[in-house]
Short mmCIF file of C-alpha atoms in Angstrom, two decimals:
data_model
loop_
_atom_site.label_atom_id
_atom_site.label_comp_id
_atom_site.label_asym_id
_atom_site.label_seq_id
_atom_site.Cartn_x
_atom_site.Cartn_y
_atom_site.Cartn_z
CA MET A 16 7.53 -6.41 38.94
CA SER A 17 8.08 -9.55 36.88
CA LEU A 18 7.54 -9.49 33.13
CA THR A 19 5.38 -11.96 31.26
CA HIS A 20 6.84 -14.10 28.46
CA TRP A 21 5.02 -11.93 25.87
CA GLN A 22 6.34 -8.68 27.40
CA ILE A 23 9.90 -10.03 27.37
CA CYS A 24 9.54 -11.00 23.70
CA ARG A 25 8.22 -7.54 22.82
CA LEU A 26 11.11 -5.91 24.70
CA LEU A 27 13.69 -8.04 22.88
CA ILE A 28 12.05 -7.23 19.53
CA SER A 29 12.17 -3.50 20.33
CA ILE A 30 15.86 -3.68 21.24
CA PHE A 31 16.63 -5.66 18.08
CA THR A 32 14.70 -3.13 15.96
CA ILE A 33 16.68 -0.21 17.42
CA LEU A 34 19.99 -2.00 16.85
CA MET A 35 19.08 -2.82 13.25
CA LYS A 36 18.09 0.79 12.65
CA TYR A 37 21.60 1.96 13.38
CA LEU A 38 23.41 -1.02 11.86
CA ARG A 39 21.76 -0.16 8.53
CA TYR A 40 23.91 2.95 8.29
CA LEU A 41 26.94 0.67 7.84
CA LEU A 42 25.40 -0.22 4.48
CA TRP A 43 25.63 3.38 3.24
CA PRO A 44 28.48 2.68 0.74
CA PHE A 45 26.26 0.07 -0.92
CA SER A 46 23.47 2.64 -1.06
CA LEU A 47 25.76 4.94 -3.04
CA VAL A 48 26.37 2.19 -5.59
CA TYR A 49 22.70 1.28 -5.80
CA GLY A 50 21.68 4.94 -6.12
CA ALA A 51 24.17 5.51 -8.93
CA ILE A 52 22.78 2.52 -10.84
CA VAL A 53 19.21 3.79 -10.45
CA VAL A 54 20.15 7.32 -11.56
CA ILE A 55 21.93 5.98 -14.67
CA ARG A 56 18.98 3.73 -15.47
CA ASN A 57 16.54 6.62 -15.21
CA TRP A 58 18.79 8.80 -17.35
CA PHE A 59 18.84 6.13 -20.08
CA TYR A 60 15.02 6.08 -20.08
CA ASP A 61 14.82 9.89 -20.08
CA ALA A 62 17.30 10.07 -22.97
CA GLY A 63 15.42 7.45 -24.96
CA TRP A 64 18.24 4.89 -24.88
CA PHE A 65 15.94 2.47 -23.06
CA GLU A 66 12.54 1.97 -24.68
CA SER A 67 9.43 3.13 -22.82
CA THR A 68 6.14 1.96 -24.34
CA SER A 69 3.02 4.13 -24.35
CA PHE A 70 -0.56 3.15 -25.20
CA ASP A 71 -3.51 5.01 -26.64
CA LEU A 72 -5.74 4.86 -23.56
CA PRO A 73 -5.66 6.36 -20.07
CA LEU A 74 -3.06 4.72 -17.84
CA ILE A 75 -2.85 5.90 -14.23
CA THR A 76 0.06 4.83 -12.04
CA VAL A 77 -0.09 4.84 -8.24
CA GLY A 78 3.34 4.52 -6.62
CA ASN A 79 5.88 5.78 -4.13
CA LEU A 80 9.62 6.27 -3.89
CA ALA A 81 10.18 4.18 -0.77
CA VAL A 82 9.62 0.52 -0.08
CA GLY A 83 6.73 -0.35 2.17
CA GLY A 84 3.22 0.94 2.49
CA ALA A 85 2.38 4.54 1.72
CA GLY A 86 -1.29 3.85 1.10
CA LYS A 87 -1.13 2.76 -2.54
CA SER A 88 -3.89 0.16 -2.21
CA PRO A 89 -6.44 2.52 -0.59
CA MET A 90 -5.66 5.12 -3.26
CA THR A 91 -6.11 2.56 -6.03
CA GLU A 92 -9.45 1.59 -4.48
CA TYR A 93 -10.41 5.26 -4.29
CA LEU A 94 -9.75 5.59 -8.04
CA ILE A 95 -11.72 2.42 -8.80
CA ALA A 96 -14.73 3.75 -6.87
CA LEU A 97 -14.43 7.11 -8.62
CA LEU A 98 -14.28 5.75 -12.17
CA LYS A 99 -16.05 2.38 -12.26
CA SER A 100 -19.56 3.75 -12.82
CA ASN A 101 -18.66 5.61 -16.01
CA TYR A 102 -15.75 3.65 -17.47
CA LYS A 103 -14.68 0.07 -17.95
CA VAL A 104 -11.83 -0.07 -15.44
CA ALA A 105 -9.09 -2.65 -14.98
CA THR A 106 -6.31 -2.82 -12.41
CA LEU A 107 -2.91 -4.25 -13.21
CA SER A 108 -0.40 -5.28 -10.55
CA ARG A 109 2.74 -7.35 -10.40
CA GLY A 110 1.08 -9.62 -7.84
CA TYR A 111 3.80 -9.42 -5.19
CA GLY A 112 4.23 -12.63 -3.21
CA ARG A 113 2.12 -14.82 -5.49
CA GLN A 114 3.21 -18.37 -6.23
CA THR A 115 2.32 -18.16 -9.93
CA THR A 116 3.84 -16.45 -12.96
CA GLY A 117 2.59 -14.80 -16.11
CA PHE A 118 -0.61 -12.93 -16.93
CA ILE A 119 -3.65 -13.87 -14.84
CA ILE A 120 -7.12 -12.34 -14.65
CA ALA A 121 -8.61 -12.84 -11.20
CA ASP A 122 -12.02 -14.29 -10.44
CA ARG A 123 -13.96 -14.33 -7.18
CA ASP A 124 -12.22 -17.54 -6.11
CA SER A 125 -8.67 -16.27 -6.76
CA ASN A 126 -6.57 -16.14 -3.60
CA ALA A 127 -3.45 -14.34 -2.45
CA HIS A 128 -1.21 -17.29 -3.34
CA GLU A 129 -2.40 -17.15 -6.95
CA ILE A 130 -2.51 -13.38 -7.57
CA GLY A 131 -1.05 -11.63 -4.50
CA ASP A 132 -2.83 -10.20 -1.48
CA GLU A 133 -3.57 -6.70 -2.82
CA PRO A 134 -5.10 -7.81 -6.15
CA ALA A 135 -7.16 -10.39 -4.22
CA GLN A 136 -8.38 -7.57 -2.01
CA PHE A 137 -9.34 -5.46 -5.05
CA LYS A 138 -11.34 -8.33 -6.55
CA GLN A 139 -13.21 -9.03 -3.34
CA LYS A 140 -14.21 -5.38 -2.93
CA PHE A 141 -14.94 -4.69 -6.61
CA PRO A 142 -16.05 -7.99 -8.15
CA ASN A 143 -17.36 -6.35 -11.34
CA ILE A 144 -14.05 -4.90 -12.52
CA ILE A 145 -11.16 -6.75 -14.13
CA VAL A 146 -8.22 -7.35 -11.79
CA ALA A 147 -5.11 -8.63 -13.54
CA VAL A 148 -1.53 -9.44 -12.56
CA CYS A 149 1.57 -9.67 -14.73
CA GLU A 150 5.30 -9.22 -14.08
CA SER A 151 5.58 -7.14 -17.26
CA ARG A 152 3.26 -4.15 -17.14
CA VAL A 153 3.72 -3.66 -20.89
CA SER A 154 2.56 -7.21 -21.65
CA GLY A 155 -0.29 -6.82 -19.19
CA VAL A 156 -1.55 -3.62 -20.79
CA GLU A 157 -1.29 -5.26 -24.22
CA ARG A 158 -3.69 -7.96 -23.00
CA LEU A 159 -6.14 -5.48 -21.44
CA LYS A 160 -6.15 -2.45 -23.71
CA ASP A 161 -8.74 -3.53 -26.28
CA ASP A 162 -11.48 -4.23 -23.73
CA HIS A 163 -10.96 -1.42 -21.20
CA GLN A 164 -11.20 2.36 -21.11
CA VAL A 165 -8.94 2.98 -18.08
CA ILE A 166 -6.15 0.89 -16.56
CA LEU A 167 -4.93 1.56 -13.02
CA LEU A 168 -1.33 0.47 -12.43
CA ASP A 169 -0.67 -0.38 -8.80
CA ASP A 170 2.93 0.18 -7.64
CA ALA A 171 4.38 0.77 -11.11
CA PHE A 172 6.10 4.16 -10.69
CA GLN A 173 9.55 2.58 -11.09
CA HIS A 174 8.41 0.41 -14.02
CA ARG A 175 9.93 2.75 -16.62
CA ALA A 176 9.40 0.32 -19.53
CA LEU A 177 5.79 1.52 -19.50
CA LYS A 178 4.91 5.18 -19.96
CA ALA A 179 1.73 6.07 -18.12
CA GLY A 180 -0.25 9.19 -18.89
CA LEU A 181 -0.82 10.16 -15.26
CA ASN A 182 1.50 9.40 -12.34
CA ILE A 183 0.33 9.69 -8.74
CA LEU A 184 3.18 9.60 -6.21
CA LEU A 185 2.51 9.00 -2.50
CA PHE A 186 4.63 10.05 0.47
CA ASP A 187 3.97 8.53 3.90
CA TYR A 188 3.61 11.40 6.40
CA ASN A 189 5.22 9.26 9.11
CA LYS A 190 8.42 8.82 7.08
CA LEU A 191 8.92 12.37 5.82
CA HIS A 192 11.06 13.57 8.68
CA GLY A 193 13.59 10.74 8.90
CA PRO A 194 16.81 10.31 6.90
CA GLN A 195 16.11 9.87 3.19
CA LEU A 196 18.61 7.17 2.24
CA MET A 197 18.68 4.74 -0.64
CA LEU A 198 18.45 0.98 -0.20
CA PRO A 199 19.90 -0.95 1.55
CA ALA A 200 20.81 1.63 4.24
CA GLY A 201 17.48 3.39 3.84
CA ASP A 202 14.07 2.75 2.33
CA LEU A 203 14.24 4.67 -0.95
CA ARG A 204 13.97 2.72 -4.19
CA GLU A 205 15.16 5.77 -6.12
CA PRO A 206 16.39 9.28 -5.22
CA THR A 207 13.84 11.91 -4.27
CA SER A 208 14.60 13.62 -7.58
CA GLY A 209 12.45 10.89 -9.12
CA LYS A 210 9.41 12.88 -8.03
CA MET A 211 9.83 15.05 -11.13
CA ARG A 212 8.05 12.32 -13.14
CA ALA A 213 4.88 12.63 -11.07
CA ASP A 214 1.82 14.68 -11.97
CA ILE A 215 0.19 14.49 -8.55
CA LEU A 216 1.93 14.33 -5.16
CA ILE A 217 -0.02 13.04 -2.16
CA VAL A 218 1.15 13.09 1.44
CA SER A 219 -0.75 10.15 2.93
CA LYS A 220 -1.57 9.05 6.50
CA CYS A 221 -1.59 12.64 7.78
CA PRO A 222 -3.17 13.46 11.16
CA PRO A 223 -6.80 14.42 10.40
CA GLY A 224 -6.39 17.77 12.13
CA MET A 225 -3.04 18.74 10.62
CA ASN A 226 -2.82 22.54 10.52
CA ALA A 227 -1.96 24.80 7.61
CA ALA A 228 1.48 25.70 9.01
CA GLU A 229 2.61 22.05 9.02
CA GLN A 230 1.23 21.54 5.52
CA GLU A 231 3.20 24.54 4.30
CA SER A 232 6.33 23.16 6.00
CA ILE A 233 5.89 19.81 4.25
CA ALA A 234 5.26 21.52 0.91
CA ALA A 235 8.50 23.48 1.36
CA ARG A 236 10.31 20.21 2.07
CA LEU A 237 8.88 18.39 -0.95
CA LYS A 238 9.33 21.38 -3.28
CA PRO A 239 6.70 20.37 -5.86
CA TYR A 240 7.36 21.59 -9.38
CA PRO A 241 4.98 24.17 -10.85
CA LYS A 242 3.33 21.47 -12.98
CA GLN A 243 2.57 19.27 -9.97
CA HIS A 244 -0.51 19.21 -7.75
CA LEU A 245 0.00 18.54 -4.02
CA PHE A 246 -2.68 16.99 -1.79
CA PHE A 247 -2.81 15.80 1.82
CA THR A 248 -4.84 12.78 2.92
CA SER A 249 -5.56 10.93 6.14
CA ILE A 250 -6.70 7.39 6.84
CA ALA A 251 -10.47 6.96 7.06
CA TYR A 252 -11.20 3.98 9.32
CA GLN A 253 -14.43 2.31 8.28
CA ALA A 254 -16.77 -0.06 10.09
CA LEU A 255 -15.32 -3.42 11.11
CA PHE A 256 -16.78 -6.43 9.32
CA GLY A 257 -16.61 -10.13 10.06
CA PHE A 258 -13.91 -12.29 8.51
CA GLY A 259 -15.88 -14.45 6.10
CA ASP A 260 -19.28 -12.84 6.73
CA SER A 261 -21.05 -9.48 6.71
CA GLN A 262 -21.31 -9.14 10.48
CA GLN A 263 -20.30 -5.69 11.70
CA ALA A 264 -18.80 -4.62 15.01
CA THR A 265 -17.68 -1.47 16.78
CA LEU A 266 -14.71 -0.92 19.05
CA LYS A 267 -15.56 -0.72 22.74
CA VAL A 268 -13.64 1.15 25.39
CA GLY A 269 -11.72 -1.28 27.58
CA SER A 270 -11.89 -4.23 25.19
CA THR A 271 -8.81 -6.28 24.38
CA VAL A 272 -7.92 -6.40 20.70
CA PHE A 273 -5.53 -9.02 19.37
CA LEU A 274 -4.21 -7.27 16.28
CA LEU A 275 -2.68 -9.42 13.53
CA THR A 276 -0.73 -7.54 10.84
CA GLY A 277 1.72 -8.32 8.08
CA ILE A 278 1.87 -4.85 6.57
CA ALA A 279 4.59 -2.23 6.26
CA GLY A 280 2.99 0.55 8.30
CA SER A 281 0.92 -0.76 11.20
CA ALA A 282 1.61 2.07 13.67
CA PRO A 283 -1.41 4.21 12.63
CA LEU A 284 -3.76 1.26 13.14
CA VAL A 285 -2.33 0.54 16.59
CA LYS A 286 -2.83 4.21 17.50
CA HIS A 287 -6.38 4.10 16.17
CA LEU A 288 -7.17 1.18 18.48
CA GLN A 289 -5.53 2.84 21.46
CA ASP A 290 -7.36 6.12 20.77
CA ALA A 291 -10.60 4.13 20.82
CA GLY A 292 -9.73 3.00 24.35
CA CYS A 293 -8.76 -0.56 23.45
CA ASN A 294 -5.92 -2.61 24.87
CA ALA A 295 -4.04 -3.66 21.72
CA VAL A 296 -1.97 -6.87 21.77
CA HIS A 297 -0.05 -6.71 18.51
CA HIS A 298 1.05 -9.82 16.63
CA LYS A 299 3.26 -8.04 14.10
CA TYR A 300 4.93 -9.58 11.05
CA ALA A 301 6.78 -8.29 7.99
CA ASP A 302 4.97 -6.86 4.98
CA HIS A 303 3.29 -9.55 2.82
CA HIS A 304 4.20 -12.20 5.42
CA THR A 305 2.79 -15.65 4.67
CA PHE A 306 1.07 -16.63 7.89
CA THR A 307 1.98 -20.09 9.15
CA LEU A 308 0.05 -22.49 11.34
CA LYS A 309 2.53 -21.66 14.10
CA ASN A 310 1.78 -17.93 13.79
CA ILE A 311 -1.97 -18.42 13.97
CA THR A 312 -1.76 -21.02 16.74
CA LYS A 313 0.17 -18.48 18.82
CA LEU A 314 -2.53 -15.89 18.13
CA VAL A 315 -5.33 -18.27 19.07
CA ASP A 316 -3.55 -19.45 22.23
CA ASP A 317 -2.99 -15.85 23.37
CA PHE A 318 -6.62 -15.01 22.66
CA ASN A 319 -7.91 -18.02 24.60
CA ALA A 320 -5.54 -17.31 27.52
CA SER A 321 -6.80 -13.75 27.90
CA ALA A 322 -9.07 -13.19 30.88
CA SER A 323 -10.65 -10.14 29.26
CA ALA A 324 -14.45 -10.32 29.21
CA ASP A 325 -14.60 -8.32 25.98
CA LYS A 326 -12.06 -9.41 23.40
CA LEU A 327 -11.75 -9.86 19.65
CA ILE A 328 -9.20 -10.42 16.89
CA ILE A 329 -8.70 -7.72 14.25
CA THR A 330 -6.69 -7.88 11.05
CA THR A 331 -6.38 -5.75 7.93
CA GLU A 332 -8.04 -6.38 4.57
CA LYS A 333 -4.74 -7.27 2.95
CA ASP A 334 -3.80 -9.65 5.77
CA ALA A 335 -7.24 -11.26 5.65
CA GLU A 336 -6.56 -12.39 2.07
CA ARG A 337 -3.50 -14.33 3.30
CA LEU A 338 -5.55 -16.11 5.97
CA LYS A 339 -7.87 -17.80 3.49
CA ARG A 340 -6.27 -21.23 3.64
CA PRO A 341 -8.27 -24.24 4.88
CA GLU A 342 -5.92 -25.10 7.73
CA ILE A 343 -5.88 -21.50 8.99
CA LEU A 344 -9.62 -21.05 8.57
CA GLU A 345 -10.12 -24.13 10.71
CA LEU A 346 -8.03 -22.64 13.52
CA LEU A 347 -9.95 -19.36 13.42
CA LYS A 348 -13.36 -20.99 13.20
CA ASN A 349 -15.83 -19.80 15.86
CA LEU A 350 -13.51 -16.98 16.97
CA PRO A 351 -14.55 -13.29 16.74
CA VAL A 352 -12.22 -12.31 13.88
CA MET A 353 -12.95 -8.89 12.40
CA VAL A 354 -11.43 -7.04 9.46
CA GLN A 355 -10.57 -3.33 9.58
CA PRO A 356 -11.15 -1.65 6.20
CA ILE A 357 -9.67 1.76 5.52
CA GLY A 358 -10.31 4.50 3.01
CA VAL A 359 -8.84 7.82 1.94
CA GLN A 360 -9.94 11.19 3.32
CA PHE A 361 -8.66 14.36 1.62
CA LEU A 362 -7.75 17.24 3.91
CA ASN A 363 -8.81 20.83 3.23
CA ASN A 364 -11.94 19.61 1.43
CA GLU A 365 -9.83 19.01 -1.66
CA GLY A 366 -11.35 15.69 -2.63
CA ALA A 367 -13.46 17.35 -5.32
CA ALA A 368 -10.41 19.06 -6.82
CA PHE A 369 -8.54 15.75 -6.95
CA ASN A 370 -11.55 14.02 -8.50
CA ASN A 371 -11.77 16.69 -11.18
CA LEU A 372 -8.12 16.20 -12.13
CA ILE A 373 -8.64 12.47 -12.55
CA GLU A 374 -11.95 12.71 -14.38
CA ASN A 375 -10.73 15.45 -16.70
CA TYR A 376 -7.66 13.40 -17.59
CA VAL A 377 -9.74 10.35 -18.44
CA ARG A 378 -12.51 12.29 -20.20
CA LYS A 379 -10.32 14.51 -22.35
CA TYR A 380 -7.55 12.00 -22.90
CA THR A 381 -6.02 11.93 -26.38
CA THR A 382 -2.29 11.27 -25.94
CA HIS A 383 0.05 10.39 -23.10
CA SER A 384 0.78 13.99 -22.20
CA GLY A 385 -0.46 13.85 -18.64
CA ILE A 386 -2.89 16.40 -17.19
CA HIS A 387 -0.93 19.54 -17.99
#
């Protein structure tokens, strides 16, 4: 049986990915050096030799130890939805991948090139809150603190120059069982001992039906400290909506889905489509990838060449923000492009317990002593 050009490309990519996986282990000596530098840096902050600034208002950090997606953006959105009705909430991010510098407050017209894809996503979903970006979290909080009651810090767990009152640390379920190596051989930005700074540990992207025995096994692996609260969450796939409009759609068994992603963890979404009975054709790019005309032309050509009677293009919310350029919008015009939003679902009916921790911290906050 002969292979198509696309199948050959996918096979070569798979082989290259496997080779790179093992070649990374050759970088282990560099990981030792990097890890030592991170440990010393953290020790200097813990000992007070490096200054860590605190502020007299609730600061909540959402982060992870590894590079790549662990579900920080959906968790940040969960917190926004939880708090926005009762408090004046702001989010503060670095604005990864933006082509600007300095402190910027987003408006409805801000795009991913100006503020980064994730902040742009926050502003589109929650237009009535303040979404800000700044390389220095300390400077950013200084600019926001007088007009806000709560500031959510997206991906700032390693930003030790700022001392948050509540630290939420996420662990991707799909990466728990592999080797835990520091960069560049592995994916860790700091050793797993860094989890001691967290108040809440969350294992994200869990299978919805994960049993108690597996949860206990993971808890034994993570070894949370007595002061820490451990939760398990899964991805909640929400209704598809049209790219650029409010049109909604549902997945149909047997349909062909051309999936466009530039995110760190796309495997769960591919599985979701396959579980729904769809034939997924994945156009996969690196996290925060800036889509080019060539990328989108390839997507459009593959879509038009498909003989499937029922076909559509699906992308993620974060990726959709990087498609909002005139030349790309023109290519996608009149095509059925849908966006797949996701949310957070707590396992074991523990959403209320998590909400109480957050709300009690914000309500009773007096100093940066966390929730203990």
